[in-house]
Short mmCIF file of C-alpha atoms in Angstrom, two decimals:
data_model
loop_
_atom_site.label_atom_id
_atom_site.label_comp_id
_atom_site.label_asym_id
_atom_site.label_seq_id
_atom_site.Cartn_x
_atom_site.Cartn_y
_atom_site.Cartn_z
CA MET A 1 94.43 27.85 141.71
CA ALA A 2 91.96 25.49 140.09
CA TRP A 3 91.66 23.47 143.28
CA GLU A 4 91.28 26.47 145.61
CA ILE A 5 88.92 28.51 143.46
CA PHE A 6 85.76 27.18 145.16
CA ASN A 7 87.30 26.87 148.61
CA PHE A 8 85.49 29.16 151.04
CA HIS A 9 86.54 27.52 154.30
CA ALA A 10 89.05 29.56 156.27
CA PRO A 11 91.95 29.71 156.91
CA PHE A 12 93.05 30.43 153.37
CA HIS A 13 96.65 29.61 152.51
CA TYR A 14 98.53 32.46 150.82
CA ASP A 15 101.91 32.55 149.09
CA GLN A 16 103.41 33.79 145.81
CA PHE A 17 101.50 31.16 143.82
CA THR A 18 98.00 31.77 145.23
CA LEU A 19 97.07 34.66 142.92
CA ILE A 20 99.82 34.20 140.34
CA ARG A 21 97.39 34.06 137.39
CA GLN A 22 93.99 35.41 136.51
CA PRO A 23 91.20 32.97 137.43
CA GLY A 24 89.45 32.51 134.06
CA TYR A 25 91.34 29.35 133.09
CA PRO A 26 91.62 27.81 136.60
CA PHE A 27 87.84 28.25 136.85
CA PHE A 28 87.41 26.24 133.62
CA ILE A 29 89.70 23.49 134.97
CA ARG A 30 87.64 23.19 138.13
CA ILE A 31 84.30 23.19 136.29
CA SER A 32 85.61 20.43 134.02
CA TYR A 33 86.63 18.41 137.07
CA ILE A 34 83.24 18.88 138.78
CA LEU A 35 81.47 17.71 135.61
CA GLY A 36 83.62 14.56 135.66
CA PHE A 37 85.42 15.23 132.37
CA SER A 38 89.10 14.89 131.64
CA LEU A 39 90.60 18.28 130.90
CA ARG A 40 91.68 17.07 127.46
CA PHE A 41 88.10 16.09 126.63
CA SER A 42 86.70 19.42 127.89
CA GLN A 43 89.18 21.43 125.85
CA GLU A 44 88.62 19.35 122.71
CA LEU A 45 84.84 19.63 123.16
CA LEU A 46 84.97 23.41 123.61
CA TYR A 47 87.26 23.67 120.58
CA ILE A 48 84.79 21.76 118.38
CA ILE A 49 81.71 23.59 119.74
CA SER A 50 83.28 27.01 119.20
CA GLY A 51 84.25 26.06 115.63
CA PHE A 52 80.72 24.93 114.77
CA PHE A 53 79.23 28.03 116.43
CA PHE A 54 81.59 30.21 114.39
CA ALA A 55 80.60 28.38 111.20
CA TRP A 56 76.88 28.56 112.05
CA SER A 57 77.15 32.31 112.68
CA PHE A 58 78.43 32.78 109.12
CA TYR A 59 75.93 30.40 107.55
CA ARG A 60 72.91 31.89 109.34
CA TYR A 61 73.31 35.21 107.58
CA TYR A 62 75.39 34.55 104.47
CA LYS A 63 74.14 31.08 103.41
CA ASN A 64 77.40 30.10 101.74
CA GLN A 65 77.81 26.34 102.08
CA VAL A 66 81.23 26.34 100.40
CA ILE A 67 82.71 28.60 103.10
CA ILE A 68 81.29 26.50 105.92
CA PHE A 69 82.45 23.22 104.38
CA ILE A 70 86.02 24.43 103.74
CA PHE A 71 86.31 26.09 107.16
CA LEU A 72 85.10 23.03 109.10
CA ILE A 73 87.44 20.70 107.20
CA LEU A 74 90.39 23.02 107.89
CA TYR A 75 89.35 23.57 111.51
CA ILE A 76 88.62 19.97 112.53
CA PHE A 77 91.71 18.47 110.88
CA LEU A 78 94.11 21.27 111.82
CA PRO A 79 97.34 19.38 112.74
CA SER A 80 98.26 21.48 115.77
CA SER A 81 94.79 21.01 117.30
CA PHE A 82 95.56 17.32 117.90
CA PHE A 83 98.06 18.18 120.61
CA TRP A 84 97.61 21.83 121.62
CA ASN A 85 94.31 20.99 123.30
CA ARG A 86 96.22 18.62 125.59
CA GLN A 87 98.21 21.53 127.02
CA THR A 88 97.34 22.97 130.42
CA ILE A 89 97.68 26.59 129.32
CA GLN A 90 95.38 29.61 129.19
CA GLU A 91 95.46 29.80 125.40
CA THR A 92 93.37 26.62 125.08
CA LEU A 93 90.47 28.71 126.43
CA TYR A 94 91.52 31.93 124.69
CA LEU A 95 90.87 30.39 121.25
CA PRO A 96 87.18 29.41 121.68
CA LEU A 97 86.42 32.72 123.42
CA THR A 98 88.05 34.65 120.56
CA THR A 99 85.86 32.86 118.02
CA PHE A 100 82.82 33.42 120.26
CA ILE A 101 83.48 37.18 120.44
CA ILE A 102 83.89 37.47 116.65
CA SER A 103 80.74 35.36 116.18
CA CYS A 104 78.78 37.75 118.44
CA LEU A 105 80.02 40.69 116.36
CA ILE A 106 78.71 38.98 113.22
CA HIS A 107 75.30 38.51 114.87
CA LEU A 108 75.25 42.16 115.99
CA LEU A 109 76.11 43.30 112.46
CA ASN A 110 73.11 41.42 111.07
CA GLN A 111 70.47 42.15 113.71
CA PRO A 112 67.92 44.95 113.28
CA PHE A 113 69.37 47.85 115.26
CA PHE A 114 66.21 48.47 117.31
CA SER A 115 65.39 44.80 117.98
CA LYS A 116 65.61 42.96 121.30
CA ASN A 117 67.93 40.45 119.62
CA PHE A 118 70.44 43.25 119.04
CA LEU A 119 70.57 43.88 122.79
CA LEU A 120 70.62 40.14 123.51
CA TRP A 121 73.71 39.63 121.33
CA SER A 122 75.29 42.68 122.93
CA PHE A 123 74.88 40.97 126.30
CA ASN A 124 76.22 37.67 124.92
CA LEU A 125 79.25 39.57 123.63
CA GLY A 126 79.67 41.09 127.10
CA LEU A 127 79.63 37.65 128.74
CA GLY A 128 82.30 36.35 126.36
CA PHE A 129 84.39 39.48 126.80
CA ALA A 130 84.09 39.24 130.62
CA TRP A 131 85.52 35.71 130.65
CA PHE A 132 88.10 36.57 127.98
CA TYR A 133 89.27 39.63 129.95
CA ASN A 134 89.88 37.54 133.07
CA ILE A 135 92.08 34.91 131.39
CA ARG A 136 95.13 36.92 130.37
CA PRO A 137 96.21 40.49 131.23
CA GLU A 138 96.21 41.67 127.59
CA GLY A 139 92.57 40.69 127.06
CA ILE A 140 91.69 44.37 126.64
CA LEU A 141 93.34 44.24 123.19
CA ILE A 142 90.21 42.62 121.74
CA LEU A 143 88.48 46.01 122.08
CA PRO A 144 89.68 47.47 118.72
CA SER A 145 87.97 44.59 116.91
CA ILE A 146 84.75 45.37 118.77
CA ALA A 147 85.26 49.09 118.15
CA ILE A 148 85.23 48.64 114.34
CA LEU A 149 81.60 47.53 114.46
CA TYR A 150 80.57 50.23 116.91
CA ILE A 151 82.23 52.97 114.87
CA ILE A 152 80.01 51.94 111.96
CA LEU A 153 76.97 51.83 114.25
CA PHE A 154 77.92 55.28 115.53
CA ILE A 155 78.12 56.66 111.99
CA ASN A 156 74.81 55.02 111.11
CA THR A 157 73.26 56.64 114.18
CA LEU A 158 74.47 60.08 113.06
CA ASN A 159 73.03 59.49 109.58
CA SER A 160 69.82 57.89 110.82
CA GLN A 161 66.61 59.35 109.41
CA LEU A 162 64.75 58.05 112.46
CA ASN A 163 64.61 59.63 115.89
CA LYS A 164 68.28 60.21 116.77
CA ARG A 165 67.54 60.30 120.50
CA ILE A 166 66.05 56.79 120.40
CA ALA A 167 68.99 55.57 118.26
CA TRP A 168 71.49 57.03 120.75
CA ARG A 169 69.73 55.31 123.64
CA GLN A 170 69.83 51.97 121.83
CA LEU A 171 73.54 52.37 121.11
CA GLN A 172 74.20 53.30 124.75
CA ARG A 173 72.23 50.28 125.99
CA SER A 174 74.23 48.02 123.70
CA ILE A 175 77.58 49.38 124.93
CA LEU A 176 76.44 49.10 128.56
CA LEU A 177 75.39 45.47 128.01
CA ILE A 178 78.92 44.74 126.77
CA PHE A 179 80.73 46.31 129.70
CA ILE A 180 78.37 45.52 132.59
CA PRO A 181 79.29 41.78 132.58
CA VAL A 182 83.00 42.67 132.48
CA VAL A 183 82.74 45.08 135.40
CA PHE A 184 80.42 42.78 137.38
CA LEU A 185 82.50 39.61 136.93
CA THR A 186 85.82 41.35 137.57
CA SER A 187 84.40 43.07 140.66
CA LEU A 188 82.92 39.80 141.91
CA ILE A 189 86.28 38.04 141.55
CA SER A 190 88.03 40.94 143.26
CA PHE A 191 85.51 41.00 146.10
CA THR A 192 85.88 37.23 146.59
CA THR A 193 89.65 37.68 146.68
CA TYR A 194 89.21 40.45 149.25
CA LEU A 195 87.04 38.25 151.49
CA LYS A 196 89.50 35.34 151.25
CA TYR A 197 92.87 37.08 151.22
CA GLY A 198 92.29 40.72 152.14
CA VAL A 199 93.13 42.44 148.85
CA PHE A 200 90.65 43.67 146.22
CA THR A 201 92.19 42.37 143.00
CA VAL A 202 91.83 39.69 140.33
CA SER A 203 95.42 38.46 140.52
CA ASP A 204 98.72 39.43 142.08
CA LEU A 205 99.99 40.95 138.82
CA THR A 206 96.90 43.18 138.52
CA SER A 207 97.15 44.55 142.08
CA PRO A 208 98.24 48.21 142.34
CA GLY A 209 101.22 47.44 144.58
CA ILE A 210 103.31 45.24 142.33
CA LYS A 211 102.34 47.19 139.20
CA THR A 212 103.43 50.48 140.76
CA ALA A 213 106.61 49.03 142.28
CA TYR A 214 107.70 47.32 139.07
CA SER A 215 106.96 50.35 136.90
CA LYS A 216 109.01 52.55 139.26
CA ILE A 217 111.91 50.11 139.09
CA ALA A 218 111.69 49.97 135.30
CA SER A 219 111.52 53.79 135.10
CA VAL A 220 115.08 54.14 136.45
CA GLU A 221 117.18 54.91 133.41
CA PRO A 222 120.14 52.58 132.83
CA GLU A 223 123.54 53.95 131.91
CA LYS A 224 123.26 52.17 128.58
CA LEU A 225 120.18 50.70 126.91
CA ARG A 226 120.54 46.94 126.55
CA ARG A 227 118.00 44.95 124.62
CA PHE A 228 116.28 42.14 126.55
CA VAL A 229 117.54 43.46 129.92
CA PRO A 230 114.80 45.53 131.61
CA VAL A 231 116.64 46.20 134.90
CA PRO A 232 120.44 45.79 134.50
CA GLU A 233 122.72 44.96 137.41
CA GLU A 234 124.13 48.50 137.73
CA THR A 235 120.58 49.89 137.86
CA ARG A 236 119.59 47.45 140.60
CA PHE A 237 122.57 48.52 142.72
CA LYS A 238 121.60 52.18 142.32
CA ILE A 239 118.10 51.36 143.56
CA TYR A 240 119.49 49.35 146.49
CA ASP A 241 121.18 52.56 147.70
CA VAL A 242 117.92 54.54 147.93
CA SER A 243 115.28 51.89 148.69
CA PRO A 244 115.65 49.76 151.83
CA SER A 245 112.72 47.64 150.69
CA PHE A 246 114.30 46.83 147.35
CA LYS A 247 117.68 46.27 149.04
CA LYS A 248 116.13 43.39 151.00
CA LEU A 249 115.73 41.58 147.68
CA SER A 250 119.46 41.75 146.90
CA ALA A 251 120.01 38.65 149.03
CA TYR A 252 118.09 36.71 146.40
CA LEU A 253 118.57 38.71 143.20
CA GLU A 254 122.37 38.86 143.42
CA ARG A 255 122.92 35.29 144.64
CA SER A 256 120.62 32.28 144.33
CA GLY A 257 118.20 34.10 142.04
CA LYS A 258 120.80 34.11 139.29
CA GLU A 259 119.58 30.65 138.37
CA TRP A 260 117.06 32.59 136.29
CA PHE A 261 119.94 33.60 134.03
CA ILE A 262 119.78 30.14 132.45
CA HIS A 263 116.43 30.87 130.76
CA GLY A 264 117.59 34.12 129.18
CA CYS A 265 120.90 32.59 128.17
CA GLN A 266 119.20 29.73 126.33
CA ALA A 267 116.47 31.86 124.78
CA VAL A 268 117.98 35.24 123.85
CA GLY A 269 121.71 34.89 124.58
CA VAL A 270 121.74 37.10 127.69
CA CYS A 271 123.83 35.01 130.08
CA ASP A 272 125.07 37.58 132.62
CA ASP A 273 121.83 39.25 133.76
CA TYR A 274 118.07 38.87 134.12
CA ALA A 275 116.59 38.79 130.64
CA GLY A 276 113.24 40.10 129.46
CA GLY A 277 110.06 38.60 130.80
CA TRP A 278 111.86 36.44 133.37
CA PHE A 279 112.81 39.36 135.61
CA VAL A 280 109.27 39.96 136.88
CA TRP A 281 109.08 36.32 138.05
CA ALA A 282 112.52 36.54 139.67
CA PHE A 283 111.36 39.79 141.31
CA ARG A 284 108.27 38.12 142.80
CA GLU A 285 110.33 35.13 143.88
CA ALA A 286 112.76 37.50 145.64
CA VAL A 287 109.87 39.09 147.56
CA ALA A 288 108.74 35.62 148.65
CA TYR A 289 112.33 34.64 149.53
CA VAL A 290 112.59 37.49 152.08
CA GLY A 291 109.27 36.53 153.67
CA GLU A 292 107.01 39.23 152.24
CA TYR A 293 104.35 36.88 150.87
CA LYS A 294 102.86 36.03 154.27
CA SER A 295 99.52 37.69 153.51
CA ALA A 296 98.10 39.68 150.62
CA PRO A 297 97.74 42.99 152.57
CA GLU A 298 101.32 42.76 153.87
CA THR A 299 102.62 41.99 150.38
CA GLU A 300 100.66 44.91 148.93
CA ALA A 301 102.01 47.24 151.63
CA PHE A 302 105.57 46.06 150.93
CA TYR A 303 105.25 46.78 147.21
CA GLN A 304 103.67 50.18 147.88
CA LYS A 305 106.46 51.09 150.30
CA MET A 306 109.07 50.11 147.72
CA ALA A 307 107.33 52.20 145.05
CA SER A 308 107.17 55.19 147.41
CA GLU A 309 110.90 54.95 148.24
CA ILE A 310 111.90 54.80 144.56
CA LYS A 311 109.49 57.63 143.67
CA SER A 312 111.02 59.84 146.36
CA ALA A 313 114.50 59.10 145.04
CA CYS A 314 113.38 60.02 141.53
CA ILE A 315 111.85 63.31 142.71
CA SER A 316 114.96 64.22 144.70
CA LYS A 317 117.14 63.37 141.67
CA ARG A 318 119.05 60.68 143.57
CA LEU A 319 117.93 58.46 140.70
CA SER A 320 117.60 59.41 137.07
CA CYS A 321 114.12 58.33 136.11
CA ASN A 322 112.03 58.44 132.97
CA ASN A 323 108.76 60.12 133.91
CA SER A 324 107.23 59.60 130.48
CA LEU A 325 107.43 55.83 130.48
CA PHE A 326 105.43 54.47 127.57
CA SER A 327 104.83 50.76 127.25
CA ILE A 328 101.99 48.32 126.72
CA SER A 329 101.70 47.49 130.44
CA ALA A 330 103.43 48.06 133.76
CA PHE A 331 105.54 44.93 133.13
CA SER A 332 106.46 45.69 129.51
CA PRO A 333 109.74 47.38 128.54
CA GLU A 334 109.63 50.99 127.41
CA ILE A 335 109.27 51.45 123.66
CA HIS A 336 112.49 52.89 122.17
CA SER A 337 113.29 53.96 118.62
CA GLU A 338 116.14 51.41 118.65
CA TYR A 339 113.50 48.66 118.69
CA ILE A 340 111.87 49.64 115.38
CA LYS A 341 114.15 47.60 113.10
CA PRO A 342 114.19 44.50 115.37
CA PHE A 343 110.40 44.82 115.68
CA LEU A 344 109.91 44.68 111.91
CA LYS A 345 112.05 41.54 111.79
CA SER A 346 110.09 40.06 114.69
CA PHE A 347 106.78 40.84 112.98
CA SER A 348 107.91 38.85 109.94
CA LYS A 349 109.27 36.07 112.15
CA VAL A 350 106.05 35.84 114.19
CA SER A 351 103.93 35.72 111.03
CA GLN A 352 106.04 32.82 109.76
CA THR A 353 105.73 31.12 113.16
CA LEU A 354 101.95 31.33 112.90
CA LEU A 355 101.89 29.76 109.44
CA ASN A 356 104.49 27.08 110.20
CA GLN A 357 103.61 25.95 113.72
CA MET A 358 99.90 25.54 113.05
CA LEU A 359 100.84 22.76 110.60
CA ILE A 360 102.98 20.80 113.09
CA VAL A 361 101.67 17.89 115.15
CA ASN A 362 103.48 16.22 118.06
CA LEU A 363 101.31 13.63 119.77
CA ASN A 364 103.91 12.89 122.47
CA ASP A 365 104.05 16.48 123.64
CA GLY A 366 103.30 17.03 127.33
CA GLU A 367 104.79 17.49 130.77
CA LYS A 368 108.10 15.62 130.72
CA ASP A 369 108.62 15.56 134.50
CA LEU A 370 106.48 12.57 135.51
CA SER A 371 106.70 13.28 139.25
CA HIS A 372 105.52 16.85 138.59
CA ARG A 373 102.67 15.55 136.44
CA LYS A 374 101.67 13.00 139.07
CA THR A 375 101.62 15.60 141.84
CA PHE A 376 99.76 18.38 140.05
CA TYR A 377 98.13 17.19 136.85
CA GLU A 378 96.85 13.66 137.28
CA LYS A 379 93.96 14.65 139.51
CA ILE A 380 92.65 17.73 137.75
CA THR A 381 93.16 16.41 134.21
CA ARG A 382 91.80 12.91 135.03
CA GLU A 383 94.58 11.43 132.90
CA PRO A 384 97.29 8.98 133.99
CA PHE A 385 100.52 10.83 134.72
CA ASN A 386 102.44 8.46 132.40
CA PHE A 387 99.94 8.80 129.53
CA ILE A 388 102.72 8.70 126.92
CA LYS A 389 103.23 4.96 127.62
CA TYR A 390 99.70 4.29 126.39
CA ARG A 391 100.69 5.42 122.92
CA ASP A 392 102.28 1.99 122.40
CA ILE A 393 98.89 0.25 122.41
CA PRO A 394 98.10 -0.98 118.83
CA VAL A 395 94.80 0.92 118.65
CA ASN A 396 96.53 4.17 119.61
CA GLN A 397 99.35 3.52 117.16
CA LEU A 398 96.81 3.03 114.36
CA LYS A 399 95.03 6.24 115.36
CA ASP A 400 98.35 8.13 115.45
CA LYS A 401 99.26 6.91 111.95
CA PHE A 402 95.92 8.20 110.69
CA ILE A 403 96.46 11.60 112.34
CA TYR A 404 100.00 11.92 110.96
CA SER A 405 98.78 10.97 107.47
CA ILE A 406 95.99 13.55 107.57
CA SER A 407 98.44 16.14 108.89
CA ALA A 408 100.93 15.46 106.09
CA LEU A 409 98.19 15.97 103.49
CA TYR A 410 97.05 19.13 105.29
CA LYS A 411 100.61 20.49 105.40
CA PHE A 412 100.99 19.96 101.66
CA CYS A 413 97.66 21.53 100.70
CA PHE A 414 97.37 24.49 103.08
CA PRO A 415 100.08 26.76 101.57
CA ILE A 416 98.42 26.33 98.17
CA LEU A 417 94.99 27.18 99.59
CA LEU A 418 96.43 30.17 101.47
CA GLY A 419 98.02 31.60 98.30
CA ILE A 420 94.92 31.10 96.16
CA SER A 421 92.56 32.48 98.81
CA THR A 422 94.68 35.60 99.40
CA ILE A 423 94.72 36.47 95.70
CA SER A 424 91.00 35.70 95.40
CA LEU A 425 90.11 37.93 98.38
CA ILE A 426 91.90 40.83 96.71
CA LEU A 427 90.37 40.18 93.28
CA GLY A 428 86.95 39.61 94.79
CA HIS A 429 86.90 43.05 96.37
CA LEU A 430 88.04 44.63 93.11
CA LYS A 431 84.93 43.21 91.47
CA ASN A 432 83.67 46.62 90.40
CA LYS A 433 86.64 46.79 88.04
CA THR A 434 87.24 43.16 87.21
CA TYR A 435 84.55 40.66 88.22
CA LYS A 436 81.29 42.59 88.33
CA LYS A 437 79.15 39.48 88.41
CA VAL A 438 80.95 37.79 91.32
CA SER A 439 78.68 37.77 94.36
CA LEU A 440 80.53 38.64 97.57
CA THR A 441 78.48 37.07 100.32
CA ILE A 442 80.70 38.19 103.22
CA PRO A 443 80.78 41.95 104.00
CA LEU A 444 84.22 43.53 103.99
CA ILE A 445 83.77 44.70 107.59
CA VAL A 446 83.64 41.08 108.79
CA ILE A 447 86.93 40.30 107.07
CA LEU A 448 88.44 43.50 108.49
CA MET A 449 87.35 42.59 112.04
CA MET A 450 89.08 39.24 111.75
CA LEU A 451 92.18 40.72 110.12
CA LEU A 452 92.47 43.44 112.79
CA THR A 453 92.25 40.86 115.58
CA MET A 454 95.00 38.84 113.91
CA ILE A 455 97.23 41.86 113.26
CA LEU A 456 96.92 43.11 116.85
CA ARG A 457 97.83 39.67 118.20
CA VAL A 458 100.83 39.30 115.88
CA THR A 459 101.93 42.85 116.78
CA LEU A 460 101.76 42.08 120.51
CA VAL A 461 103.72 38.85 120.14
CA ALA A 462 106.27 40.62 117.90
CA TYR A 463 106.68 43.29 120.60
CA ILE A 464 107.30 40.55 123.17
CA ASP A 465 109.75 38.86 120.80
CA THR A 466 111.58 42.18 120.33
CA THR A 467 111.88 43.15 123.99
CA SER A 468 111.41 40.16 126.28
CA PHE A 469 111.63 36.56 125.07
CA PRO A 470 111.20 34.56 121.85
CA ALA A 471 107.73 34.35 120.37
CA ASP A 472 105.90 31.13 121.15
CA PHE A 473 103.10 29.74 118.98
CA ARG A 474 100.92 29.36 122.08
CA TYR A 475 100.39 33.14 122.08
CA LEU A 476 99.18 32.96 118.47
CA TRP A 477 96.95 29.91 118.88
CA SER A 478 93.80 31.98 119.55
CA ILE A 479 93.76 33.66 116.11
CA VAL A 480 94.16 30.48 114.03
CA PRO A 481 90.37 30.05 113.46
CA LEU A 482 90.21 33.59 112.05
CA LEU A 483 92.97 32.76 109.58
CA LEU A 484 91.19 29.55 108.56
CA MET A 485 87.91 31.39 108.03
CA ASN A 486 89.60 33.97 105.81
CA VAL A 487 91.11 31.13 103.77
CA ALA A 488 87.65 29.56 103.44
CA ILE A 489 86.14 32.89 102.33
CA GLY A 490 88.95 33.42 99.81
CA MET A 491 88.48 29.93 98.39
CA SER A 492 84.74 30.55 97.96
CA TYR A 493 85.60 33.69 95.97
CA PHE A 494 88.06 31.67 93.88
CA ILE A 495 85.37 29.11 93.07
CA ALA A 496 82.93 31.90 92.18
CA ILE A 497 85.47 33.60 89.90
CA PHE A 498 86.44 30.25 88.33
CA ASN A 499 82.79 29.33 87.69
CA LEU A 500 82.21 32.77 86.17
CA LYS A 501 85.07 32.29 83.71
CA VAL A 502 83.92 28.76 82.81
CA LEU A 503 80.37 30.02 82.28
CA HIS A 504 81.66 32.91 80.17
CA LYS A 505 83.67 30.53 77.94
CA TRP A 506 80.69 28.16 77.65
CA ASN A 507 78.41 31.01 76.59
CA LYS A 508 80.92 32.11 73.96
CA SER A 509 81.26 28.59 72.57
CA SER A 510 77.47 28.25 72.48
CA GLU A 511 77.16 31.44 70.47
#
C-alpha cells in the first residue's frame, strides 16, 4: 500500500491486499521514504516532536515547569519507546496524533472564544482528526474526548451575556472547521480510490459491500452462543443452503482455510472453529480464493449479492436472524449479557497490560522471517533486513546496556510515582476541604479529557479481549503519553502539598 499510494499510472493491480488497510499509515511510510529517512528515524522523530509539542501546550498556558520536566523525562526514557517505534504498525502513528489532538483541545480551551486563534486551533484539530480517522477504523472513538470541551463551550454559549447569535455562529464555525478536513480528506481518498479501482471507499473493510455482507452473516443466530466464535460451523452450513454466493466460499472455509484455526487455538483455546477476529480475514481470503477479487466493482457486487441472499432468507424465515444486532462495528460480535462478567475481568487485565507492558524493553524485537523482511521491509524502512546482527557491534552493545540500565531504573521508580501521583491528584482536587492553599495549575477538564480518552481505549481493547482475541499492548500504545502526563501533574501536586506542609511546620517553629 505504501508503495502504490502515489502510483497514478494505469493499469492498477487489484487483489485482496490492495485496499486491506486505511491509507493513513501507508501514506506516512511513503512520505518518509520520499524524504530519504529510515522509517525507524521518522517514527522516533515524530514521537519526540509530538511529546515536546504536548509539553509546550501545557507550559504555554499553565507555566508549571515541574510538570513539563517530569513528563519529558518519563516520555523520552519510556522503556517501551525504545523498540515500539521500530514496529511497522499503525499505532506508531496513532500515538503522536492522539497527543496532537489533546494538545489542540488544550489550546482551544485557553483561546478567547471570539478570536481568530480559536478558529485556527479548531482547524488544526480538524487536520489531526482527519489523519487520525483514516488510520484505523475505530478512529471515531476520539470524538467523546472532543465533545467534553464542546459541551462546556455550548453551556458557556447559553449563559453568555454577549450576543447569543454571534456566539452560536462562532461555535458553528469551530465545529465546521473540525469536520470539514475529515470529510474533505476522506472524500479525496475515496475519490482517488474510485478513479484507480472503481469503488468509492477508503479501504476494503469500509466499503458498503463487505460491511453489509459480514453483518448479515453475523446476524444469523447460532443454535448455542459460543464465546470467541462469531460464525460457528453449523451456522455457516445453514447459510450455505440459502446463499449460493456464500456457498462458493465453502471450498475454502471448510477445507484449506482451516489453517486459520491455529491462531485461535493458540490465542483463546478455540481449536475446532474460526475464532474471533480471525474469521473476517479468513472470510476475505475465501472470497479471493474463489476468484472474486479480480476488480473492486466485481468484489463489491459479489458482497452485495451475498448480503441480499442472506437478507431474503432472514425475511422469509429460512434463517433465524437477529434484526436488532448491536455491536461496535459491522465486524464486531454482538454484545450479550453473558459477556458482562468476562468484560469486567478483561478491563482489569487490559489495565494491567497497559501498566506492565509500557515498562518492558526488547531491543531485538522485529520481523523474525528474514526473507519476508528482505522482500517487503528493507526498501521502505531503509534498514538492512538482518539488522539484528548489527547489535553485536561493541558500540551498539554499549548503547544497549545503557538503555537496559535506564529501563531498569524506570521500572523500579514508575509504580512509586504512579501511586503517589494518583493520591495527590485526588487530594489536590479536594483542596477546598483539605489543602486550600495548594494552587492547581491544570484545570480539571483537561485531566478529564485525558482520562476519558484512556478509559475509552481500555474499554475498546477489553471488548476485543472479551469477544475476539487477546488484548495486545499495541492497541494501548497511543494513550501512554496521556498516562504519563497525568502522573506528571499528580507529582506536581504532591510537591506543592509537600512544600505547603514543610512551610507550615517552618512557620510554626519560627513562632
